[in-house]
mmCIF file of C-alpha atoms and ligand atoms in Angstrom:
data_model
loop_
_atom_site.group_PDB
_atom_site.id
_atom_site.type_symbol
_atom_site.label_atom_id
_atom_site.label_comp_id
_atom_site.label_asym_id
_atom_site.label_seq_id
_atom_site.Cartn_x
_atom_site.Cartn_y
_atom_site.Cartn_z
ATOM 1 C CA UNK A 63 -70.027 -6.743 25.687
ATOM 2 C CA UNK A 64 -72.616 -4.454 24.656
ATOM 3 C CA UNK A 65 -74.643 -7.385 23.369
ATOM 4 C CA UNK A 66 -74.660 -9.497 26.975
ATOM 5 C CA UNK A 67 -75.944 -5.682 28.381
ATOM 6 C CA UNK A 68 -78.904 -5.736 26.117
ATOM 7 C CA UNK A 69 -80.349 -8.382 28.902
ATOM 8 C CA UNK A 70 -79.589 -6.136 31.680
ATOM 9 C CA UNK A 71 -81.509 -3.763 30.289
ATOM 10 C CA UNK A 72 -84.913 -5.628 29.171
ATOM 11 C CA UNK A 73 -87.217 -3.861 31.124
ATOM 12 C CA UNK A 74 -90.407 -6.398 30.213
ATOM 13 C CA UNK A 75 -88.603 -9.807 31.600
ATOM 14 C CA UNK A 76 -85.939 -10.935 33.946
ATOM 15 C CA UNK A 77 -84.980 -9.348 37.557
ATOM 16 C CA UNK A 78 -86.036 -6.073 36.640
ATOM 17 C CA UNK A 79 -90.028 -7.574 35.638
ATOM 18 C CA UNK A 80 -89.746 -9.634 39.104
ATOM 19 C CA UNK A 81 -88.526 -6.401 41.143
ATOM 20 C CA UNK A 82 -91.248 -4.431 40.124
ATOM 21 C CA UNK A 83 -93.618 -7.003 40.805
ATOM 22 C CA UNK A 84 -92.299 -8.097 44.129
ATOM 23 C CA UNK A 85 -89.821 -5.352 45.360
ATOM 24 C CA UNK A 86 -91.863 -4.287 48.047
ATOM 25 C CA UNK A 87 -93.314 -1.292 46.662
ATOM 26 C CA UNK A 88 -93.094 1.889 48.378
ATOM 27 C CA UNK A 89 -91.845 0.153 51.538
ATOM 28 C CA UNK A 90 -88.237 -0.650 49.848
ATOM 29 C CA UNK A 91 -85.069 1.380 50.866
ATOM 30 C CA UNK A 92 -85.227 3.363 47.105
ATOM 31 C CA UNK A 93 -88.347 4.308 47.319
ATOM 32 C CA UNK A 94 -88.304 5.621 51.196
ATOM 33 C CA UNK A 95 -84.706 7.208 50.283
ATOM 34 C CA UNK A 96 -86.131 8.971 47.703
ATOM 35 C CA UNK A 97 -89.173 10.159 49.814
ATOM 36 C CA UNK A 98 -92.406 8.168 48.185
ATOM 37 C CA UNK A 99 -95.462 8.749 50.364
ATOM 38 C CA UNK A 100 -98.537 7.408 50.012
ATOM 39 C CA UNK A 101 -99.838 9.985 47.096
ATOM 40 C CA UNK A 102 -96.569 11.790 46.655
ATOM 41 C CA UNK A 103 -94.706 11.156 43.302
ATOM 42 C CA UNK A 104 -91.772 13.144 43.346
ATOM 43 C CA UNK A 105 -89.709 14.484 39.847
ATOM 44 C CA UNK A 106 -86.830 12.689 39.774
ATOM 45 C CA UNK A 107 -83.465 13.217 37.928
ATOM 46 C CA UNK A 108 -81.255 10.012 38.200
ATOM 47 C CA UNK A 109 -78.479 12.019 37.419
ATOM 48 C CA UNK A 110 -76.267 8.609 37.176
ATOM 49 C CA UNK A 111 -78.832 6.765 34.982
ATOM 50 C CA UNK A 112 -76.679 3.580 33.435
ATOM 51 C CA UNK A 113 -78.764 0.672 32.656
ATOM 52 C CA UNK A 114 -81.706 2.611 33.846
ATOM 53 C CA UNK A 115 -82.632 0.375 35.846
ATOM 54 C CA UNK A 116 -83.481 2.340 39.277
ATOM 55 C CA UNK A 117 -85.256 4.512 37.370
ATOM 56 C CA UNK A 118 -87.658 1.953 36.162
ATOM 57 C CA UNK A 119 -88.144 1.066 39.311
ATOM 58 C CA UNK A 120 -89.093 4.630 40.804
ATOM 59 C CA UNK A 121 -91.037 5.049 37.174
ATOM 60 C CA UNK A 122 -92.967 1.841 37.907
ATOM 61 C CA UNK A 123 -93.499 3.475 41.953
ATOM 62 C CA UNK A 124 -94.843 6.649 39.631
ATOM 63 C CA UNK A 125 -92.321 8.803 39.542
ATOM 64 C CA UNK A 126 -91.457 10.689 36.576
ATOM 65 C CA UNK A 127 -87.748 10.236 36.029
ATOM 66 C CA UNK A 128 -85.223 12.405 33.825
ATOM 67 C CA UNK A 129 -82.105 10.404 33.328
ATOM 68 C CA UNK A 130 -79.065 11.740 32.432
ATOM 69 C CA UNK A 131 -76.253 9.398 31.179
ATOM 70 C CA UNK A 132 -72.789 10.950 29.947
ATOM 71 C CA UNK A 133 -71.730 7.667 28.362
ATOM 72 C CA UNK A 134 -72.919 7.380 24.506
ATOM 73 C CA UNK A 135 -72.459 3.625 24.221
ATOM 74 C CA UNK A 136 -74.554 3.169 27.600
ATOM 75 C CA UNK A 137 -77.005 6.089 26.813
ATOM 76 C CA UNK A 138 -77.306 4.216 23.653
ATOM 77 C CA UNK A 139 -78.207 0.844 24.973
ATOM 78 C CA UNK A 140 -80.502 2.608 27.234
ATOM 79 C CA UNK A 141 -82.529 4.206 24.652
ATOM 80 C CA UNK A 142 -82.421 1.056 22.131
ATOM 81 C CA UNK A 143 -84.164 -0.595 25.441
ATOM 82 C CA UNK A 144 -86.996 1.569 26.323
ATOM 83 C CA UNK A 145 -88.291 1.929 22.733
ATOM 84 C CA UNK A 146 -88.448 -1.524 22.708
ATOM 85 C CA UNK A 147 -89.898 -1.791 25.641
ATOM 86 C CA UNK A 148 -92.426 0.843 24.529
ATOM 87 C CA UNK A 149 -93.746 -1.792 22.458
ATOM 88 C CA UNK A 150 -94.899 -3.653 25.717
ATOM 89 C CA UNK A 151 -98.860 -2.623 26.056
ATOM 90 C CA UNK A 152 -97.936 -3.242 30.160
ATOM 91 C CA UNK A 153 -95.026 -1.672 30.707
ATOM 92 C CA UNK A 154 -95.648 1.280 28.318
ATOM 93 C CA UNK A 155 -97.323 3.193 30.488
ATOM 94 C CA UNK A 156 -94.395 3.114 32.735
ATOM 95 C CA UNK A 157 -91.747 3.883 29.764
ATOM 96 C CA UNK A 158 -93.673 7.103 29.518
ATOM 97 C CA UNK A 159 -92.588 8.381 32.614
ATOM 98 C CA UNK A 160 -88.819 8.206 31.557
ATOM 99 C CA UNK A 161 -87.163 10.507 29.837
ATOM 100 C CA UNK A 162 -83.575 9.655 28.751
ATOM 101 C CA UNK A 163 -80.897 12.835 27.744
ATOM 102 C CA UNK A 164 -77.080 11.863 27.128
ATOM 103 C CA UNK A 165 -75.395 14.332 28.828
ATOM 104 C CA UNK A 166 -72.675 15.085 31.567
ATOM 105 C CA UNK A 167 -74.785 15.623 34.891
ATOM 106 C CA UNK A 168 -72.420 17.463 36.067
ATOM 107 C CA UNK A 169 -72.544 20.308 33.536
ATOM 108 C CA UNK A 170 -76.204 19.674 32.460
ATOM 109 C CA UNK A 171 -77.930 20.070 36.069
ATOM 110 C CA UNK A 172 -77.404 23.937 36.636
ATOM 111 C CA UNK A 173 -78.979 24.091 33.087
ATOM 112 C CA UNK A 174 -81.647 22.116 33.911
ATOM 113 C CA UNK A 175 -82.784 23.318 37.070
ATOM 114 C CA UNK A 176 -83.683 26.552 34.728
ATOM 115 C CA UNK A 177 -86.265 24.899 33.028
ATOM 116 C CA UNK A 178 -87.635 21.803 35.308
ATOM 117 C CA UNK A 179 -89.078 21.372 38.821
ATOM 118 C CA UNK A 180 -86.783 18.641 39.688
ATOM 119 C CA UNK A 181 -87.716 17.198 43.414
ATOM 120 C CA UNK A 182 -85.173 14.724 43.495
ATOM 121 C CA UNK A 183 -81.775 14.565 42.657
ATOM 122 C CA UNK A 184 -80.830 10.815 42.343
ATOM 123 C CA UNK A 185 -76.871 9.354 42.287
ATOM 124 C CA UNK A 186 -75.835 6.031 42.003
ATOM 125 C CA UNK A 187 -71.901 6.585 40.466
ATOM 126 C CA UNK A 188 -69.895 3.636 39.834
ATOM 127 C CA UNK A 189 -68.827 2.027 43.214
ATOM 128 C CA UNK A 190 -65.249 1.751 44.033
ATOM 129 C CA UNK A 191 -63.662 -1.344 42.624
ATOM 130 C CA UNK A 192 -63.507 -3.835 44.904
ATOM 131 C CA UNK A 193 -60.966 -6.683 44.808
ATOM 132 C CA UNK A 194 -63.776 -8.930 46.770
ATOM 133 C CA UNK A 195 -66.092 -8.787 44.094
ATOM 134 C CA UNK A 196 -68.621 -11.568 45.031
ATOM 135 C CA UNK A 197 -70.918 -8.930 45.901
ATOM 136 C CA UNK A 198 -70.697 -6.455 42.931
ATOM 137 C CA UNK A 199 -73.559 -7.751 40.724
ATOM 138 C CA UNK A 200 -72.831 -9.359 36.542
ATOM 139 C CA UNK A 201 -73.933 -6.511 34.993
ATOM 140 C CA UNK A 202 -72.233 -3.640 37.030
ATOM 141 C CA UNK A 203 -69.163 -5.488 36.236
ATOM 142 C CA UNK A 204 -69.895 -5.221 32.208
ATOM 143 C CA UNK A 205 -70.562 -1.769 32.836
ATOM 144 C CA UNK A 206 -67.300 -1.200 33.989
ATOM 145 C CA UNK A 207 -65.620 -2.168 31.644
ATOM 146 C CA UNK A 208 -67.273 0.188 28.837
ATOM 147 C CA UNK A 209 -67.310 3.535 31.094
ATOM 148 C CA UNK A 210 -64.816 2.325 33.775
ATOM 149 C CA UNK A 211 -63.950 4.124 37.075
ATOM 150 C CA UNK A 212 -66.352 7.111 37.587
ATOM 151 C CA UNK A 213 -63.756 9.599 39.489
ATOM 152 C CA UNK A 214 -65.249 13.135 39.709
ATOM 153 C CA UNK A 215 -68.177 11.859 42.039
ATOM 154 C CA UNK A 216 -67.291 15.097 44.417
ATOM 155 C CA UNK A 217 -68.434 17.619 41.371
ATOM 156 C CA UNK A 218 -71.364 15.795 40.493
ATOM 157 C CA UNK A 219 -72.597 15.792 44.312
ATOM 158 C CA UNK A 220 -71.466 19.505 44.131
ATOM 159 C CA UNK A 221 -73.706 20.416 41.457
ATOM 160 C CA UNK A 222 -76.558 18.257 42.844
ATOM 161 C CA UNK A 223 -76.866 20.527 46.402
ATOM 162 C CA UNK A 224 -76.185 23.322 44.961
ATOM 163 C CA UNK A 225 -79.009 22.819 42.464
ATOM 164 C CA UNK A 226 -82.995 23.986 43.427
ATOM 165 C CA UNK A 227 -84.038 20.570 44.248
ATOM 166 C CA UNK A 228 -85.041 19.512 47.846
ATOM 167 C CA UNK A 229 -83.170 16.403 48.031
ATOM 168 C CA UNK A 230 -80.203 14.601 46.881
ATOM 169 C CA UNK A 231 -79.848 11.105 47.299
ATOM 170 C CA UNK A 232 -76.614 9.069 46.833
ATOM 171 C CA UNK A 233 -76.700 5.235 46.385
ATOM 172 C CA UNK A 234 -73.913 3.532 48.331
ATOM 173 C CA UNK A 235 -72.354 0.151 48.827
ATOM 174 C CA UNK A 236 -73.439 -0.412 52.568
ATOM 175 C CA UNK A 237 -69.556 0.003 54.099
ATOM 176 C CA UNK A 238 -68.529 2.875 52.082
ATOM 177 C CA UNK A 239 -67.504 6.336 53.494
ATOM 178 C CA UNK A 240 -69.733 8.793 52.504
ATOM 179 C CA UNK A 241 -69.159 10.474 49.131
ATOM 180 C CA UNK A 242 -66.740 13.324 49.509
ATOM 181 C CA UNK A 243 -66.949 13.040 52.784
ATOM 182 C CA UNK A 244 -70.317 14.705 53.004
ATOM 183 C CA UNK A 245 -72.354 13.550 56.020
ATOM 184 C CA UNK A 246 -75.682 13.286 55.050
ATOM 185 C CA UNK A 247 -78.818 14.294 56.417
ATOM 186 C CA UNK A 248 -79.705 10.756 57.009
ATOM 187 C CA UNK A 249 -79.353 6.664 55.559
ATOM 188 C CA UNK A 250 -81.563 4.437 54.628
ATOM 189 C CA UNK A 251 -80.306 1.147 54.521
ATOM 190 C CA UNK A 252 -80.758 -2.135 52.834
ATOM 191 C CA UNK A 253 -78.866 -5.690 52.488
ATOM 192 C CA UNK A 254 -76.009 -4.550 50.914
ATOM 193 C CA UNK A 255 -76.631 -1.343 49.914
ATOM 194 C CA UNK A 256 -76.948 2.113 51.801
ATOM 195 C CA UNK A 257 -78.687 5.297 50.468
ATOM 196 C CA UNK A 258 -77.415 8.542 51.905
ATOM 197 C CA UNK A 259 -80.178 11.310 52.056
ATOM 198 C CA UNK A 260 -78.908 14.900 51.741
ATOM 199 C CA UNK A 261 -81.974 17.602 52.746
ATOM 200 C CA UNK A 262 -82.155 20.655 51.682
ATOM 201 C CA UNK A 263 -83.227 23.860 53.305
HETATM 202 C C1 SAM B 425 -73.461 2.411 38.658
HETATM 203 S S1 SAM B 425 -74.048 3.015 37.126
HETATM 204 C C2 SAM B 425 -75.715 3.462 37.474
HETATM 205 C C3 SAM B 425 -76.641 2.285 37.512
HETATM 206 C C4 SAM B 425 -78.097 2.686 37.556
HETATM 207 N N1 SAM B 425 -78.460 3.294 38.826
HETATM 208 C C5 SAM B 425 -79.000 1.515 37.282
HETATM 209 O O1 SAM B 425 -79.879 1.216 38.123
HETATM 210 O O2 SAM B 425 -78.843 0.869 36.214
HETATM 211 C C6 SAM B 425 -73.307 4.597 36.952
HETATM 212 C C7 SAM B 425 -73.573 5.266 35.614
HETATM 213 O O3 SAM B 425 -73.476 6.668 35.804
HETATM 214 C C8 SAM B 425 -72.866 7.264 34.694
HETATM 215 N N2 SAM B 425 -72.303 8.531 35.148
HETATM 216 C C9 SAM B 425 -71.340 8.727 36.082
HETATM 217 N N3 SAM B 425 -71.109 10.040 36.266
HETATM 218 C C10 SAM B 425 -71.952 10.692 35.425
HETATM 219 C C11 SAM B 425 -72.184 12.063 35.150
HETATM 220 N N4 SAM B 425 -71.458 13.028 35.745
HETATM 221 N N5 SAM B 425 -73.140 12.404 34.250
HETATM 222 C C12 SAM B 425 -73.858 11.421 33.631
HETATM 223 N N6 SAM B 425 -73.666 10.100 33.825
HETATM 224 C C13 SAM B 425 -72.730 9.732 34.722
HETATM 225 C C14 SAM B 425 -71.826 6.229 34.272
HETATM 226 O O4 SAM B 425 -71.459 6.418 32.919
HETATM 227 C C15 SAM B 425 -72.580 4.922 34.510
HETATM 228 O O5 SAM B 425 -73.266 4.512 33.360
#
């Protein structure tokens, strides 16, 4: 299983290598949900960081990106895939904007909002199973199965808005309910996904 991840989480070839090069820059729902302007680059903590690979993305938009991943097996893959790609004189540059710690966000954050000037708090948990699966993409299925159903979503949005950062953003599939019932400041929405944006005074 782990070994058919490995792909997923090539960050020099592939979907991810096309995204960045065609993903419509600044002007795609991540990057306006997370709040890119023009010459702002945000800090970033993708709280939720799996295969990493939203956080390449926002790294390759120029954002510097802490991600947090409470899986070891995952967190492991993770890590085995940015030092190789580290060795890519392209996307090196890009790898040194990430910063990967394996840790429970939901313990971690208050710690960490001690110590760093986080911007952005970024969430993208596990989606609800869905019997129709024809939309739920290869490798979100393989991640299932190693950390399965992520169920204490509410705590980790908790500990998000009640950190110091401006903003907390929470990746949904387009018709889900809103996490915990939170309504959110406002969505940004793409095909088939929908990213709730949670200001913060
Ligand atoms: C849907 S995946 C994230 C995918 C990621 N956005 C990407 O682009 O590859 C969700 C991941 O969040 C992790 N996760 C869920 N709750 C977490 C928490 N409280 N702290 C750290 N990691 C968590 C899960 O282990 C899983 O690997």
């Amino acid at each position: 299983m782990t070994t058919e991840l490995n792909d997923y989480v090539d960050f020099t070839k592939g979907s991810l290598d096309y995204r960045r090069r065609n993903g419509g820059g600044r002007k795609q729902a991540l990057a306006k949900a997370i709040g890119l302007k023009k010459a702002a680059n945000p800090t970033v903590v993708d709280a939720t960081a799996g295969l990493g690979r939203d956080a390449f993305i926002l790294a390759s938009l120029g954002c510097k990106v802490h991600m947090l991943e409470r899986s070891a097996v995952v967190a492991e893959l993770l890590y085995e895939g940015l030092q190789r790609a580290k060795l890519n004189a392209d996307i090196a540059p890009i790898i040194e904007r990430l910063k990967l710690t394996h840790q429970d966000a939901t313990n971690y954050l208050p710690k960490l909002c001690l110590t760093e000037n986080i911007d952005v708090i970024y969430l993208d948990p596990m989606y609800p199973h869905r019997k129709k699966s024809a939309l739920v993409k290869q490798e979100m299925r393989l991640l299932r199965t190693i950390v399965g159903e992520d169920l204490d979503t509410a705590a980790l949005l908790q500990a998000a808005l009640e950190s110091n950062c401006k903003r907390v953003v929470v990746k949904r599939p387009k018709v889900a309910t809103h996490l915990d019932d939170k309504k959110p400041s406002f969505c940004i929405e793409s095909k088939n996904t929908r990213y709730d944006v949670y200001l913060k005074p």
